[in-house]
XYZ file of C-alpha atoms in Angstrom:
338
model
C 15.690 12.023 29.537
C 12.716 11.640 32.367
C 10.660 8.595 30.439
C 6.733 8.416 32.053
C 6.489 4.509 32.448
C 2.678 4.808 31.854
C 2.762 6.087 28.568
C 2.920 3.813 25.791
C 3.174 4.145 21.481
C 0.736 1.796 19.779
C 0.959 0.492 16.094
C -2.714 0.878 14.849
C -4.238 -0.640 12.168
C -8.089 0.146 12.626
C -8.391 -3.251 12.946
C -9.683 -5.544 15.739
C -6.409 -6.873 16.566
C -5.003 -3.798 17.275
C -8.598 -2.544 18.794
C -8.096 -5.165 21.592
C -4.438 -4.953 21.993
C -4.433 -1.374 23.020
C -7.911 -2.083 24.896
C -5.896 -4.576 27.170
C -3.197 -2.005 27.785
C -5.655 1.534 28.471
C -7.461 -0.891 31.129
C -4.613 -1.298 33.193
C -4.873 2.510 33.564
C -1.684 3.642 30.690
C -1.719 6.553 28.099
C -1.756 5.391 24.948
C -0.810 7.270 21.424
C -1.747 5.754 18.624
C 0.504 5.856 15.118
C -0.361 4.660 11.615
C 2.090 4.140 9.418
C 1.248 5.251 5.608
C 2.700 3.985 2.595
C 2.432 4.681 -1.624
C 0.513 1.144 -0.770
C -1.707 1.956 2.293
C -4.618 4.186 2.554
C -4.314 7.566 3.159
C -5.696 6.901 6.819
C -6.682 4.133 9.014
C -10.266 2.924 9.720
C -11.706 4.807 12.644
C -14.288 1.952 14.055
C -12.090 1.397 17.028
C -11.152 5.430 18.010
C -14.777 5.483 19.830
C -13.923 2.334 21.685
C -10.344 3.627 22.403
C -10.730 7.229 22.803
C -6.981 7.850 22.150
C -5.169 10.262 19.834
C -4.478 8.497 16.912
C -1.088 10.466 14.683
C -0.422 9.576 10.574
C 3.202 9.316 10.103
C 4.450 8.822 6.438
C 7.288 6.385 6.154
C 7.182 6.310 2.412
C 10.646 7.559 1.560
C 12.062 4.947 3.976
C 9.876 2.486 2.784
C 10.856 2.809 -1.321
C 14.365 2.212 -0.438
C 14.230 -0.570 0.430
C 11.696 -2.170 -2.021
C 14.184 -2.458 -4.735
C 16.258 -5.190 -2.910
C 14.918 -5.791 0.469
C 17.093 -7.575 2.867
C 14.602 -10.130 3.863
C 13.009 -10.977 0.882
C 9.535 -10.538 -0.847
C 6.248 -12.621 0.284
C 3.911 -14.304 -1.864
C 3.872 -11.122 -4.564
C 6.231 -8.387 -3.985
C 5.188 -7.475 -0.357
C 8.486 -6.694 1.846
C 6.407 -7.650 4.674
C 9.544 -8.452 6.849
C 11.193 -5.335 6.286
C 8.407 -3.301 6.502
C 7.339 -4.473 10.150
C 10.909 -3.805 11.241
C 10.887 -0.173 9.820
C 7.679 0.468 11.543
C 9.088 -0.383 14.999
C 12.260 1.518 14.346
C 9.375 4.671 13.338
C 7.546 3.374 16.365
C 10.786 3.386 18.427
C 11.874 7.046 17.167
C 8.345 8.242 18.263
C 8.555 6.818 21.848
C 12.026 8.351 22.317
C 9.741 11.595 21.231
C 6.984 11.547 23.125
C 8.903 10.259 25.971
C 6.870 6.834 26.303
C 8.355 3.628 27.811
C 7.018 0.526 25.509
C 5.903 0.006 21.761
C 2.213 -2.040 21.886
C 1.668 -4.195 18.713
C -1.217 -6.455 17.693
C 0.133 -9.115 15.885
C -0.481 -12.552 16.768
C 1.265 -15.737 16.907
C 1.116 -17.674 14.219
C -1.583 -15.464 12.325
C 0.735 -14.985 9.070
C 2.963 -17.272 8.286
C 5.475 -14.680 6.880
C 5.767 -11.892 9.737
C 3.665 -13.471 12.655
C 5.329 -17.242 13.238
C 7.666 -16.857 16.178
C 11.212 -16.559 14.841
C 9.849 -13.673 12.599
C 8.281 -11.739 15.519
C 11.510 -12.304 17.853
C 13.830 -12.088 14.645
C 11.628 -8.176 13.373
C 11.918 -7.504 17.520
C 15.684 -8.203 17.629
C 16.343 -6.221 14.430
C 14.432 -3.074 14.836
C 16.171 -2.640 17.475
C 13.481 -1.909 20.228
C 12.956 -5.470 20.561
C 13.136 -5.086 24.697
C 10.028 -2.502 24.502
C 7.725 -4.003 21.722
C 4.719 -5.467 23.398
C 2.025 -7.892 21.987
C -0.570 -7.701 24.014
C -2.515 -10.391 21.800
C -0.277 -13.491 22.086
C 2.885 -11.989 25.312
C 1.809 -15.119 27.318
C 3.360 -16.927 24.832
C 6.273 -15.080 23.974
C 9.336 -14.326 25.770
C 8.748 -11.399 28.889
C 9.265 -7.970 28.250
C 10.973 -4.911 29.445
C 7.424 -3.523 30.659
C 6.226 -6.737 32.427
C 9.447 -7.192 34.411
C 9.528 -3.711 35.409
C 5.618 -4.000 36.031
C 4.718 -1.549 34.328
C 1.980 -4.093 32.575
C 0.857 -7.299 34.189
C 1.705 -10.046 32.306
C -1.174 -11.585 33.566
C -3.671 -9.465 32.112
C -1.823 -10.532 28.619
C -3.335 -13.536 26.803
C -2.124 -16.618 24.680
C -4.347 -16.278 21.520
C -2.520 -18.276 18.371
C -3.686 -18.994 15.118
C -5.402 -17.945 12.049
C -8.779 -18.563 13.519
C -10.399 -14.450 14.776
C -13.336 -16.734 17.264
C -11.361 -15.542 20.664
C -10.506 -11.942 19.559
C -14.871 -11.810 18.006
C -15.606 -13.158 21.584
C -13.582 -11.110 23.211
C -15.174 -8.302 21.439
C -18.243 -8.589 22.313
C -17.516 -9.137 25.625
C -16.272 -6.049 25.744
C -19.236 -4.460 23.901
C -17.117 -3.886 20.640
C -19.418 -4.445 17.843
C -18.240 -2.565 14.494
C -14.495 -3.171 13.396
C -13.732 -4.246 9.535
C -13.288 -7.571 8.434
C -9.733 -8.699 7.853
C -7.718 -7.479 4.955
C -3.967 -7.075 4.128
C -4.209 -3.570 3.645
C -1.340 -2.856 1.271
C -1.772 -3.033 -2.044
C 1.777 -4.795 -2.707
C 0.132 -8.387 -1.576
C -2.370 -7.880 -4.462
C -1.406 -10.110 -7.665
C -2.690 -7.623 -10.234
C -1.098 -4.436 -8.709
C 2.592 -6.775 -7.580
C 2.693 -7.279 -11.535
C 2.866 -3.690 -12.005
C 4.625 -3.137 -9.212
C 7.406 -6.079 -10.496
C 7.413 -4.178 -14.399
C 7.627 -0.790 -12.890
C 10.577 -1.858 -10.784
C 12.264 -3.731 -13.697
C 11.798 0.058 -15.168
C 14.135 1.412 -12.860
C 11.647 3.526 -11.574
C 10.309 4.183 -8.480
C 8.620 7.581 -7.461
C 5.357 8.081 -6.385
C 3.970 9.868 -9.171
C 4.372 6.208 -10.925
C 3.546 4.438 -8.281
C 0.000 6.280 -8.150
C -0.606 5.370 -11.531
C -0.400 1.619 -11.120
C -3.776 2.160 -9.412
C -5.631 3.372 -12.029
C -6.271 1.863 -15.170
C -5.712 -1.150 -17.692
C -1.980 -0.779 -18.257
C 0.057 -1.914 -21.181
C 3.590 -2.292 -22.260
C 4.435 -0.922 -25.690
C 7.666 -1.545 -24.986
C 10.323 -2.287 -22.269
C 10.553 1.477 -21.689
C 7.050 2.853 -23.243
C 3.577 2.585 -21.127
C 0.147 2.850 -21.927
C -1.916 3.249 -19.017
C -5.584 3.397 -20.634
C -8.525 4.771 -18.056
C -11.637 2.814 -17.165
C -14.347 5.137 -16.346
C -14.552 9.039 -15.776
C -12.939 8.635 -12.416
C -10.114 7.084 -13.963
C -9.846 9.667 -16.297
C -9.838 12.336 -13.574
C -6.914 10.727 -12.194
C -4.817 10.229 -15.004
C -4.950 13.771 -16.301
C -3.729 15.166 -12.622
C -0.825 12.613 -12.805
C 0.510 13.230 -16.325
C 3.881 15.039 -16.657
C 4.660 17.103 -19.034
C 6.455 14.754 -21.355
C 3.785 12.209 -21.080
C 1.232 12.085 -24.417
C -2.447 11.995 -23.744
C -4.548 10.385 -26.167
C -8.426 10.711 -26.448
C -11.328 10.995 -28.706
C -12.946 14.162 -29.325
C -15.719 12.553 -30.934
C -16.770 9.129 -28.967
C -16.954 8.603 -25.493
C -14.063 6.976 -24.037
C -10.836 6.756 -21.971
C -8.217 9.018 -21.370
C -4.854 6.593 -21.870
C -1.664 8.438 -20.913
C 2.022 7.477 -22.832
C 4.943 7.291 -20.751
C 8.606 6.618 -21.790
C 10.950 5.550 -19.643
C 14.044 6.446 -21.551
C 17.177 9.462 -20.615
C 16.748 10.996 -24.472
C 13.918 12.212 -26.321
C 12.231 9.491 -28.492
C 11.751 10.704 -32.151
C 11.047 9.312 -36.092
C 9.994 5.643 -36.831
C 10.080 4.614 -33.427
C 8.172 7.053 -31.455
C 5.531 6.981 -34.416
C 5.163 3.391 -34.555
C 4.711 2.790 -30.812
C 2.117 6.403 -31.179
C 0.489 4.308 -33.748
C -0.371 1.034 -31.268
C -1.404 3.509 -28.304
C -3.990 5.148 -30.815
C -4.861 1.587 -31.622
C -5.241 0.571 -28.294
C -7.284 3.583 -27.391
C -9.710 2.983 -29.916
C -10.441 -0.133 -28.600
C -11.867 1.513 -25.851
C -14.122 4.181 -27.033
C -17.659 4.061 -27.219
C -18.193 3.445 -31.330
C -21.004 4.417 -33.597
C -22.665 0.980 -35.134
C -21.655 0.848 -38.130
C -18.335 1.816 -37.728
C -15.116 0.578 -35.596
C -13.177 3.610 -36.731
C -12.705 6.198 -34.003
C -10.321 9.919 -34.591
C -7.616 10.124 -32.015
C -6.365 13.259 -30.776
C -2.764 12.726 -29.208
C -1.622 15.973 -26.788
C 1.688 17.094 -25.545
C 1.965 20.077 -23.043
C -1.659 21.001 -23.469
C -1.368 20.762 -26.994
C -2.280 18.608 -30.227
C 1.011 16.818 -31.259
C -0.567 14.382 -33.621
C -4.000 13.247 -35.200
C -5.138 9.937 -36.300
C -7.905 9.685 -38.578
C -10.042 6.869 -38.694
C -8.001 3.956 -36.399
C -9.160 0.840 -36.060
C -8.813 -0.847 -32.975
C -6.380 -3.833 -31.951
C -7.666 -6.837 -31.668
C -8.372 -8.486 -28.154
C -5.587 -11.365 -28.753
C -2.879 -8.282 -30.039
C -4.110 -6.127 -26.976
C -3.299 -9.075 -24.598
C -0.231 -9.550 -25.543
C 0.709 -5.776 -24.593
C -1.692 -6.312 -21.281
C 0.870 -5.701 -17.952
C-alpha cells in the first residue's frame, strides 16, 4: 500500500493542546485529518475554537462499543473514580492507527504532554499506551517529542524534530504564550471531558455496573436526574426540571413505570428493575409504594397540604393510583440517594 509521508491523523480534543500540536505539524507544510473520538461519556462533538485556526477536516468516530467492553474490568485499572483513562488512550491510538492505515497517512499526532496527568501523561504511561496500542513507532507528540524518545517520522524526516518542543508540567503559561504568539486567542479552558472522572456520575456509573448492566440506554440516564436505589435491582431516577423530564420520557422502555402528578407540578421519576422475571404482589407494591413516596417529595404542593395523587403508567397506560401520599422524609430519602 503507497503511504503519502506528508499526511498525518491527529487526535483532537478542541482543546489548546491539541490546537498547537497539530499547528506545529501543518507549519512544516503536512496534511492533517483530524479525528475525535466519542464516547456514552464525551460530548456528542468536539469544541470547534481551534477548526478556524487549523482549517483541517475534522471526522467523529464512535468507539463506544469498544469502549464498554472494556469498562467492566479494564486491564489497567480505574483512575481516581471509575475513569479507564489508560485503556481508553490505548484504544484511541489503535482507532487512530486503523484510520491512518485508511486514509493512507504515515504518523498519528497527539497532544498530550509530559507530565500533565499523572495517570496517562507521566512517561512510562505515554511509552507504556505507545508500546501497547501498537502504533507506538508512528504516535507523535508534538507538545513534549524533545523529550521523549525519536520517532518513526523524525528519523525518516518527515517532521523536524527540531521544530518539536520540551514543554512539561501541569502549568498551561508556555502553551497560553505560545498561543498568542501565534495569534490564537479563543480555545476553552481545561476540562477532563468525560464524564467518568466526575464523582457524582462514577457513583452511578460504579451502582450501574454492580447492576450488571451496561447499555447505553442506561448509561444516558445516569445524566439526568436525582437517582435512587429502591433496591439492589429497582431504580428510581426522579427528574429535576422540565428538561429533565423531556429526557426521561424518550428513554423509558416499555417495562419501565412512570410516575407523575396530574394535579401539582412536578417531576417525571421513571422505575426500572433490573431483574430476568417479572416482579409482582407484595414486593413490586411495596417498592411502587416508596417511588410514589419519593415522587411526592418532589412536587410542587398546595399550602396546606403535603399530600400529592400519584399516577403510576405502564405502556402508556395507568397501572396504579395513589391517593393522597405523603412524602418521605429528607433523612429516609437519603438513605435511598445513589
Amino acid at each position: 500500500m503507497e503511504v503519502n509521508k506528508r499526511k498525518a491523523i491527529a487526535l483532537y480534543s478542541g482543546g489548546l493542546d491539541s490546537i498547537l500540536a497539530i499547528k506545529i505539524i501543518l507549519d512544516q507544510d503536512i496534511e492533517v485529518i483530524g479525528v475525535y473520538f466519542k464516547t456514552p461519556f464525551t460530548k456528542d462533538e468536539p469544541d470547534l475554537y481551534g477548526k478556524k485556526y487549523l482549517n483541517i477536516p475534522i471526522l467523529i468516530e464512535n468507539i463506544s462499543n469498544d469502549f464498554l467492553k472494556n469498562l467492566f474490568n479494564p486491564k489497567h485499572g480505574f483512575g481516581k473514580n471509575i475513569n479507564p483513562c489508560i485503556d481508553c488512550r490505548i484504544l484511541m491510538f489503535q482507532k487512530a492507527g486503523e484510520l491512518m492505515a485508511r486514509e493512507k497517512a504515515s504518523f498519528i499526532i497527539s497532544g498530550e504532554v509530559l507530565g500533565q496527568r499523572p495517570m496517562t501523561q507521566n512517561k512510562k504511561s505515554l511509552l507504556m499506551i505507545s508500546e501497547e496500542s501498537g502504533y507506538g513507532k508512528y504516535i507523535v507528540r508534538p507538545l513534549s517529542a524533545l523529550l521523549l524518545p525519536e520517532t518513526e517520522a523524525e528519523k525518516q524526516n518527515i517532521v523536524d524534530r527540531s521544530k518539536m518542543m520540551d514543554i512539561e508540567g501541569r502549568s498551561r503559561k508556555r502553551q497560553i504564550a505560545i498561543a498568542t504568539q501565534w495569534g490564537i486567542k479563543d480555545y476553552p479552558t481545561p476540562a477532563g471531558g468525560c464524564k467518568l472522572t466526575e464523582l457524582g456520575f462514577a457513583r452511578r456509573m460504579r451502582d450501574l455496573l454492580d447492576k450488571g448492566k451496561l447499555v447505553e440506554n442506561d448509561i444516558e440516564l445516569l445524566k439526568v436526574g436525582r437517582h435512587f436505589n429502591l433496591q439492589k435491582y429497582a431504580k428510581l431516577i426522579v427528574g429535576r426540571n422540565e428538561r429533565e423530564n423531556k429526557i426521561i420520557l424518550a428513554l423509558a422502555c416499555s417495562q419501565d413505570y412512570l410516575l407523575s402528578s396530574e394535579k401539582h407540578k412536578g417531576p417525571i421519576s421513571l422505575l426500572r428493575f433490573y431483574v430476568d422475571s417479572e416482579l409482582k404482589g407484595d414486593e413490586l407494591e411495596k417498592i411502587l409504594d416508596v417511588a410514589g413516596k419519593i415522587t411526592a417529595r418532589y412536587c410542587d404542593k398546595e399550602q396546606d397540604t403535603d399530600l400529592v395523587d400519584i399516577n403510576i403508567c405502564r405502556q402508556n397506560r395507568i397501572v396504579k393510583q395513589l391517593k393522597q401520599v405523603s412524602s418521605l422524609s429528607q433523612q429516609l430519602i437519603d438513605l435511598y440517594l445513589i
